[in-house]
PDB file of C-alpha atoms in Angstrom:
ATOM      1  CA  MET A 231     -98.835  18.534 -84.798  1.00 95.00           C
ATOM      2  CA  LYS A 232     -98.139  22.330 -85.318  1.00 98.00           C
ATOM      3  CA  VAL A 233    -100.353  25.028 -85.635  1.00 98.00           C
ATOM      4  CA  CYS A 234    -100.446  27.979 -86.397  1.00 98.00           C
ATOM      5  CA  LEU A 235    -102.768  30.602 -85.340  1.00 98.00           C
ATOM      6  CA  VAL A 236    -102.464  33.834 -87.549  1.00 98.00           C
ATOM      7  CA  GLY A 237    -105.448  36.771 -87.200  1.00 95.00           C
ATOM      8  CA  SER A 238    -105.366  40.588 -86.595  1.00 93.00           C
ATOM      9  CA  SER A 239    -105.624  41.956 -82.979  1.00 93.00           C
ATOM     10  CA  GLY A 240    -108.582  42.475 -81.252  1.00 91.00           C
ATOM     11  CA  GLY A 241    -111.519  40.325 -81.866  1.00 89.00           C
ATOM     12  CA  HIS A 242    -110.034  38.242 -84.432  1.00 92.00           C
ATOM     13  CA  LEU A 243    -107.935  37.354 -81.760  1.00 95.00           C
ATOM     14  CA  THR A 244    -110.052  36.532 -79.441  1.00 93.00           C
ATOM     15  CA  HIS A 245    -111.613  34.432 -81.666  1.00 91.00           C
ATOM     16  CA  LEU A 246    -108.701  32.394 -82.308  1.00 96.00           C
ATOM     17  CA  TYR A 247    -108.103  32.725 -78.512  1.00 96.00           C
ATOM     18  CA  MET A 248    -111.090  31.267 -77.506  1.00 94.00           C
ATOM     19  CA  LEU A 249    -110.262  27.770 -79.646  1.00 95.00           C
ATOM     20  CA  LYS A 250    -108.167  27.409 -76.672  1.00 96.00           C
ATOM     21  CA  PRO A 251    -109.478  24.158 -75.821  1.00 95.00           C
ATOM     22  CA  PHE A 252    -108.257  22.818 -79.215  1.00 96.00           C
ATOM     23  CA  TRP A 253    -104.749  24.097 -79.053  1.00 97.00           C
ATOM     24  CA  LYS A 254    -103.690  23.828 -75.682  1.00 96.00           C
ATOM     25  CA  ASN A 255    -102.180  20.799 -75.805  1.00 97.00           C
ATOM     26  CA  LYS A 256    -101.001  21.563 -79.283  1.00 98.00           C
ATOM     27  CA  GLU A 257     -97.230  23.487 -80.614  1.00 98.00           C
ATOM     28  CA  ARG A 258     -98.116  26.368 -81.384  1.00 98.00           C
ATOM     29  CA  PHE A 259     -97.396  30.016 -83.008  1.00 98.00           C
ATOM     30  CA  TRP A 260     -99.368  33.323 -83.067  1.00 98.00           C
ATOM     31  CA  VAL A 261     -99.163  35.290 -86.011  1.00 98.00           C
ATOM     32  CA  THR A 262    -100.901  38.925 -84.862  1.00 97.00           C
ATOM     33  CA  PHE A 263     -99.582  42.671 -84.504  1.00 95.00           C
ATOM     34  CA  ASP A 264     -97.707  44.291 -82.200  1.00 96.00           C
ATOM     35  CA  LYS A 265    -100.832  46.176 -80.100  1.00 96.00           C
ATOM     36  CA  GLU A 266    -101.251  45.433 -76.361  1.00 96.00           C
ATOM     37  CA  ASP A 267    -104.247  43.709 -76.423  1.00 95.00           C
ATOM     38  CA  ALA A 268    -101.918  40.481 -78.327  1.00 96.00           C
ATOM     39  CA  ARG A 269     -98.816  41.452 -75.708  1.00 96.00           C
ATOM     40  CA  SER A 270    -100.961  41.019 -73.175  1.00 96.00           C
ATOM     41  CA  ILE A 271    -103.441  37.369 -73.995  1.00 96.00           C
ATOM     42  CA  LEU A 272    -100.106  36.800 -76.089  1.00 97.00           C
ATOM     43  CA  LYS A 273     -98.035  37.037 -72.900  1.00 96.00           C
ATOM     44  CA  ARG A 274     -96.385  33.183 -72.766  1.00 96.00           C
ATOM     45  CA  GLU A 275     -97.143  32.196 -76.132  1.00 98.00           C
ATOM     46  CA  LYS A 276     -94.169  32.084 -79.149  1.00 98.00           C
ATOM     47  CA  THR A 277     -95.571  35.065 -81.400  1.00 98.00           C
ATOM     48  CA  TYR A 278     -94.655  36.891 -84.599  1.00 98.00           C
ATOM     49  CA  PHE A 279     -95.249  39.795 -85.249  1.00 97.00           C
ATOM     50  CA  CYS A 280     -96.731  41.327 -88.356  1.00 96.00           C
ATOM     51  CA  TYR A 281     -96.975  44.010 -90.420  1.00 93.00           C
ATOM     52  CA  TYR A 282    -100.227  46.350 -90.062  1.00 91.00           C
ATOM     53  CA  PRO A 283    -102.407  48.429 -90.792  1.00 85.00           C
ATOM     54  CA  THR A 284    -103.362  45.437 -93.642  1.00 81.00           C
ATOM     55  CA  ASN A 285    -106.301  47.079 -94.553  1.00 79.00           C
ATOM     56  CA  ARG A 286    -106.556  47.240 -98.354  1.00 80.00           C
ATOM     57  CA  SER A 287    -102.497  47.951 -98.037  1.00 87.00           C
ATOM     58  CA  LEU A 288    -100.645  46.271-100.798  1.00 91.00           C
ATOM     59  CA  LYS A 289     -97.347  47.724 -98.864  1.00 93.00           C
ATOM     60  CA  ALA A 290     -99.032  45.529 -95.957  1.00 93.00           C
ATOM     61  CA  LEU A 291     -99.362  42.677 -98.219  1.00 94.00           C
ATOM     62  CA  ILE A 292     -96.252  42.500 -99.658  1.00 95.00           C
ATOM     63  CA  ILE A 293     -93.807  42.675 -96.462  1.00 96.00           C
ATOM     64  CA  ASN A 294     -96.635  40.104 -94.886  1.00 96.00           C
ATOM     65  CA  THR A 295     -96.002  38.103 -97.774  1.00 97.00           C
ATOM     66  CA  LEU A 296     -92.701  38.101 -97.086  1.00 98.00           C
ATOM     67  CA  LEU A 297     -92.665  37.451 -93.368  1.00 98.00           C
ATOM     68  CA  ALA A 298     -94.905  34.255 -93.886  1.00 98.00           C
ATOM     69  CA  TRP A 299     -92.692  32.607 -96.169  1.00 98.00           C
ATOM     70  CA  LYS A 300     -89.982  32.815 -93.459  1.00 98.00           C
ATOM     71  CA  ILE A 301     -91.934  32.066 -90.699  1.00 98.00           C
ATOM     72  CA  LEU A 302     -93.600  28.956 -92.671  1.00 98.00           C
ATOM     73  CA  ARG A 303     -90.442  27.740 -94.284  1.00 97.00           C
ATOM     74  CA  GLU A 304     -88.726  28.328 -90.465  1.00 98.00           C
ATOM     75  CA  GLU A 305     -91.649  26.726 -88.620  1.00 98.00           C
ATOM     76  CA  LYS A 306     -93.512  24.225 -90.611  1.00 98.00           C
ATOM     77  CA  PRO A 307     -96.942  24.623 -89.220  1.00 98.00           C
ATOM     78  CA  ASN A 308     -99.291  21.368 -89.921  1.00 98.00           C
ATOM     79  CA  ILE A 309    -102.200  23.454 -89.948  1.00 98.00           C
ATOM     80  CA  ILE A 310    -103.087  27.151 -90.405  1.00 98.00           C
ATOM     81  CA  ILE A 311    -105.710  28.546 -88.575  1.00 98.00           C
ATOM     82  CA  SER A 312    -107.198  31.995 -88.781  1.00 97.00           C
ATOM     83  CA  SER A 313    -110.143  34.052 -88.447  1.00 94.00           C
ATOM     84  CA  GLY A 314    -108.673  37.059 -90.272  1.00 86.00           C
ATOM     85  CA  ALA A 315    -108.048  40.252 -91.342  1.00 88.00           C
ATOM     86  CA  ALA A 316    -106.234  40.536 -94.067  1.00 91.00           C
ATOM     87  CA  VAL A 317    -102.752  39.154 -92.529  1.00 94.00           C
ATOM     88  CA  ALA A 318    -104.225  35.912 -93.073  1.00 95.00           C
ATOM     89  CA  VAL A 319    -104.395  35.733 -96.616  1.00 96.00           C
ATOM     90  CA  PRO A 320    -100.856  35.441 -97.480  1.00 97.00           C
ATOM     91  CA  PHE A 321    -100.516  33.396 -94.708  1.00 98.00           C
ATOM     92  CA  PHE A 322    -102.705  31.119 -96.506  1.00 98.00           C
ATOM     93  CA  TYR A 323    -101.691  30.717-100.318  1.00 98.00           C
ATOM     94  CA  LEU A 324     -98.306  30.270 -98.645  1.00 98.00           C
ATOM     95  CA  GLY A 325     -99.724  27.449 -96.596  1.00 98.00           C
ATOM     96  CA  LYS A 326    -100.896  25.835 -99.578  1.00 98.00           C
ATOM     97  CA  LEU A 327     -98.080  25.988-101.430  1.00 97.00           C
ATOM     98  CA  TYR A 328     -96.214  24.560 -98.458  1.00 96.00           C
ATOM     99  CA  GLY A 329     -98.795  21.521 -98.178  1.00 97.00           C
ATOM    100  CA  THR A 330    -100.391  22.927 -94.685  1.00 98.00           C
ATOM    101  CA  LYS A 331    -104.396  22.494 -93.858  1.00 98.00           C
ATOM    102  CA  LEU A 332    -106.132  25.211 -94.241  1.00 98.00           C
ATOM    103  CA  VAL A 333    -109.069  26.142 -91.631  1.00 98.00           C
ATOM    104  CA  TYR A 334    -110.864  29.740 -91.765  1.00 97.00           C
ATOM    105  CA  ILE A 335    -113.581  30.656 -89.190  1.00 95.00           C
ATOM    106  CA  GLU A 336    -115.309  33.030 -90.358  1.00 93.00           C
ATOM    107  CA  VAL A 337    -116.712  35.782 -87.753  1.00 85.00           C
ATOM    108  CA  PHE A 338    -119.266  35.599 -85.836  1.00 81.00           C
ATOM    109  CA  ASP A 339    -120.589  39.000 -86.760  1.00 73.00           C
ATOM    110  CA  ARG A 340    -121.233  38.322 -89.889  1.00 76.00           C
ATOM    111  CA  VAL A 341    -124.790  36.489 -90.514  1.00 81.00           C
ATOM    112  CA  ASP A 342    -125.346  36.508 -94.230  1.00 81.00           C
ATOM    113  CA  GLN A 343    -122.562  38.978 -95.962  1.00 88.00           C
ATOM    114  CA  PRO A 344    -118.832  37.277 -96.505  1.00 91.00           C
ATOM    115  CA  THR A 345    -115.554  39.222 -95.514  1.00 91.00           C
ATOM    116  CA  VAL A 346    -113.006  40.611 -98.485  1.00 92.00           C
ATOM    117  CA  THR A 347    -110.582  37.522 -96.301  1.00 94.00           C
ATOM    118  CA  GLY A 348    -113.180  35.423 -96.023  1.00 95.00           C
ATOM    119  CA  LYS A 349    -114.216  35.602-100.246  1.00 96.00           C
ATOM    120  CA  LEU A 350    -110.310  35.735-100.689  1.00 95.00           C
ATOM    121  CA  VAL A 351    -108.951  32.642 -99.576  1.00 97.00           C
ATOM    122  CA  TYR A 352    -112.449  30.494 -99.537  1.00 97.00           C
ATOM    123  CA  PRO A 353    -111.356  28.783-103.116  1.00 97.00           C
ATOM    124  CA  ILE A 354    -108.083  27.234-101.195  1.00 98.00           C
ATOM    125  CA  VAL A 355    -109.385  26.629 -98.137  1.00 98.00           C
ATOM    126  CA  ASP A 356    -109.676  22.867 -96.580  1.00 98.00           C
ATOM    127  CA  MET A 357    -112.059  23.653 -94.111  1.00 98.00           C
ATOM    128  CA  PHE A 358    -114.124  26.646 -94.521  1.00 97.00           C
ATOM    129  CA  ILE A 359    -116.100  27.074 -90.475  1.00 96.00           C
ATOM    130  CA  VAL A 360    -119.545  29.950 -90.292  1.00 95.00           C
ATOM    131  CA  GLN A 361    -121.347  30.776 -87.611  1.00 92.00           C
ATOM    132  CA  TRP A 362    -124.325  30.717 -88.463  1.00 92.00           C
ATOM    133  CA  GLU A 363    -126.703  29.267 -90.669  1.00 92.00           C
ATOM    134  CA  GLU A 364    -127.544  31.539 -92.995  1.00 93.00           C
ATOM    135  CA  MET A 365    -123.613  32.126 -94.462  1.00 93.00           C
ATOM    136  CA  LYS A 366    -123.870  28.915 -96.159  1.00 94.00           C
ATOM    137  CA  LYS A 367    -125.664  30.957 -98.688  1.00 93.00           C
ATOM    138  CA  VAL A 368    -122.504  32.670 -99.004  1.00 94.00           C
ATOM    139  CA  TYR A 369    -120.109  29.412 -98.720  1.00 95.00           C
ATOM    140  CA  GLY A 370    -121.621  26.966-100.295  1.00 94.00           C
ATOM    141  CA  LYS A 371    -118.695  23.865 -98.423  1.00 95.00           C
ATOM    142  CA  ALA A 372    -119.062  26.249 -95.756  1.00 96.00           C
ATOM    143  CA  ILE A 373    -119.275  23.892 -92.866  1.00 95.00           C
ATOM    144  CA  ASN A 374    -121.740  25.739 -89.353  1.00 94.00           C
ATOM    145  CA  LEU A 375    -120.398  25.284 -86.378  1.00 90.00           C
ATOM    146  CA  GLY A 376    -122.169  27.269 -83.877  1.00 85.00           C
ATOM    147  CA  SER A 377    -120.990  30.307 -82.123  1.00 85.00           C
ATOM    148  CA  ILE A 378    -117.888  30.167 -80.892  1.00 75.00           C
ATOM    149  CA  PHE A 379    -118.648  32.183 -78.483  1.00 64.00           C
TER     150      PHE A 379
END
């Protein structure tokens, strides 16, 4: 199984890194921002750096969609996992076209309100995970696995 872990740096990357018991023995690659925290955490990992800032940026969406198309065609992951943010959107939609399984984890600090990324990918994911029971009122088909922390 090949895993693609995609997310912005900072807290989103930390969420994904905390899934290490799941991904540590799997072939994997990462997609994130080229920032110091990401370079430090992922120094021994196969990493692709995406364009940022991504928030509400059409330019970033176009560039990252082209990047996602290239990376997904080359890497052919079986599963894409993300906890956001915007960079996940093109990877999820193109991944869906390629038949890749999609898992989205809504971030811990969202207790009763959705994120923009969560709302955008919710209709197409194979599994949507929340970390608070209250979030199941927002995302009806979500699974609450509790806190990753």
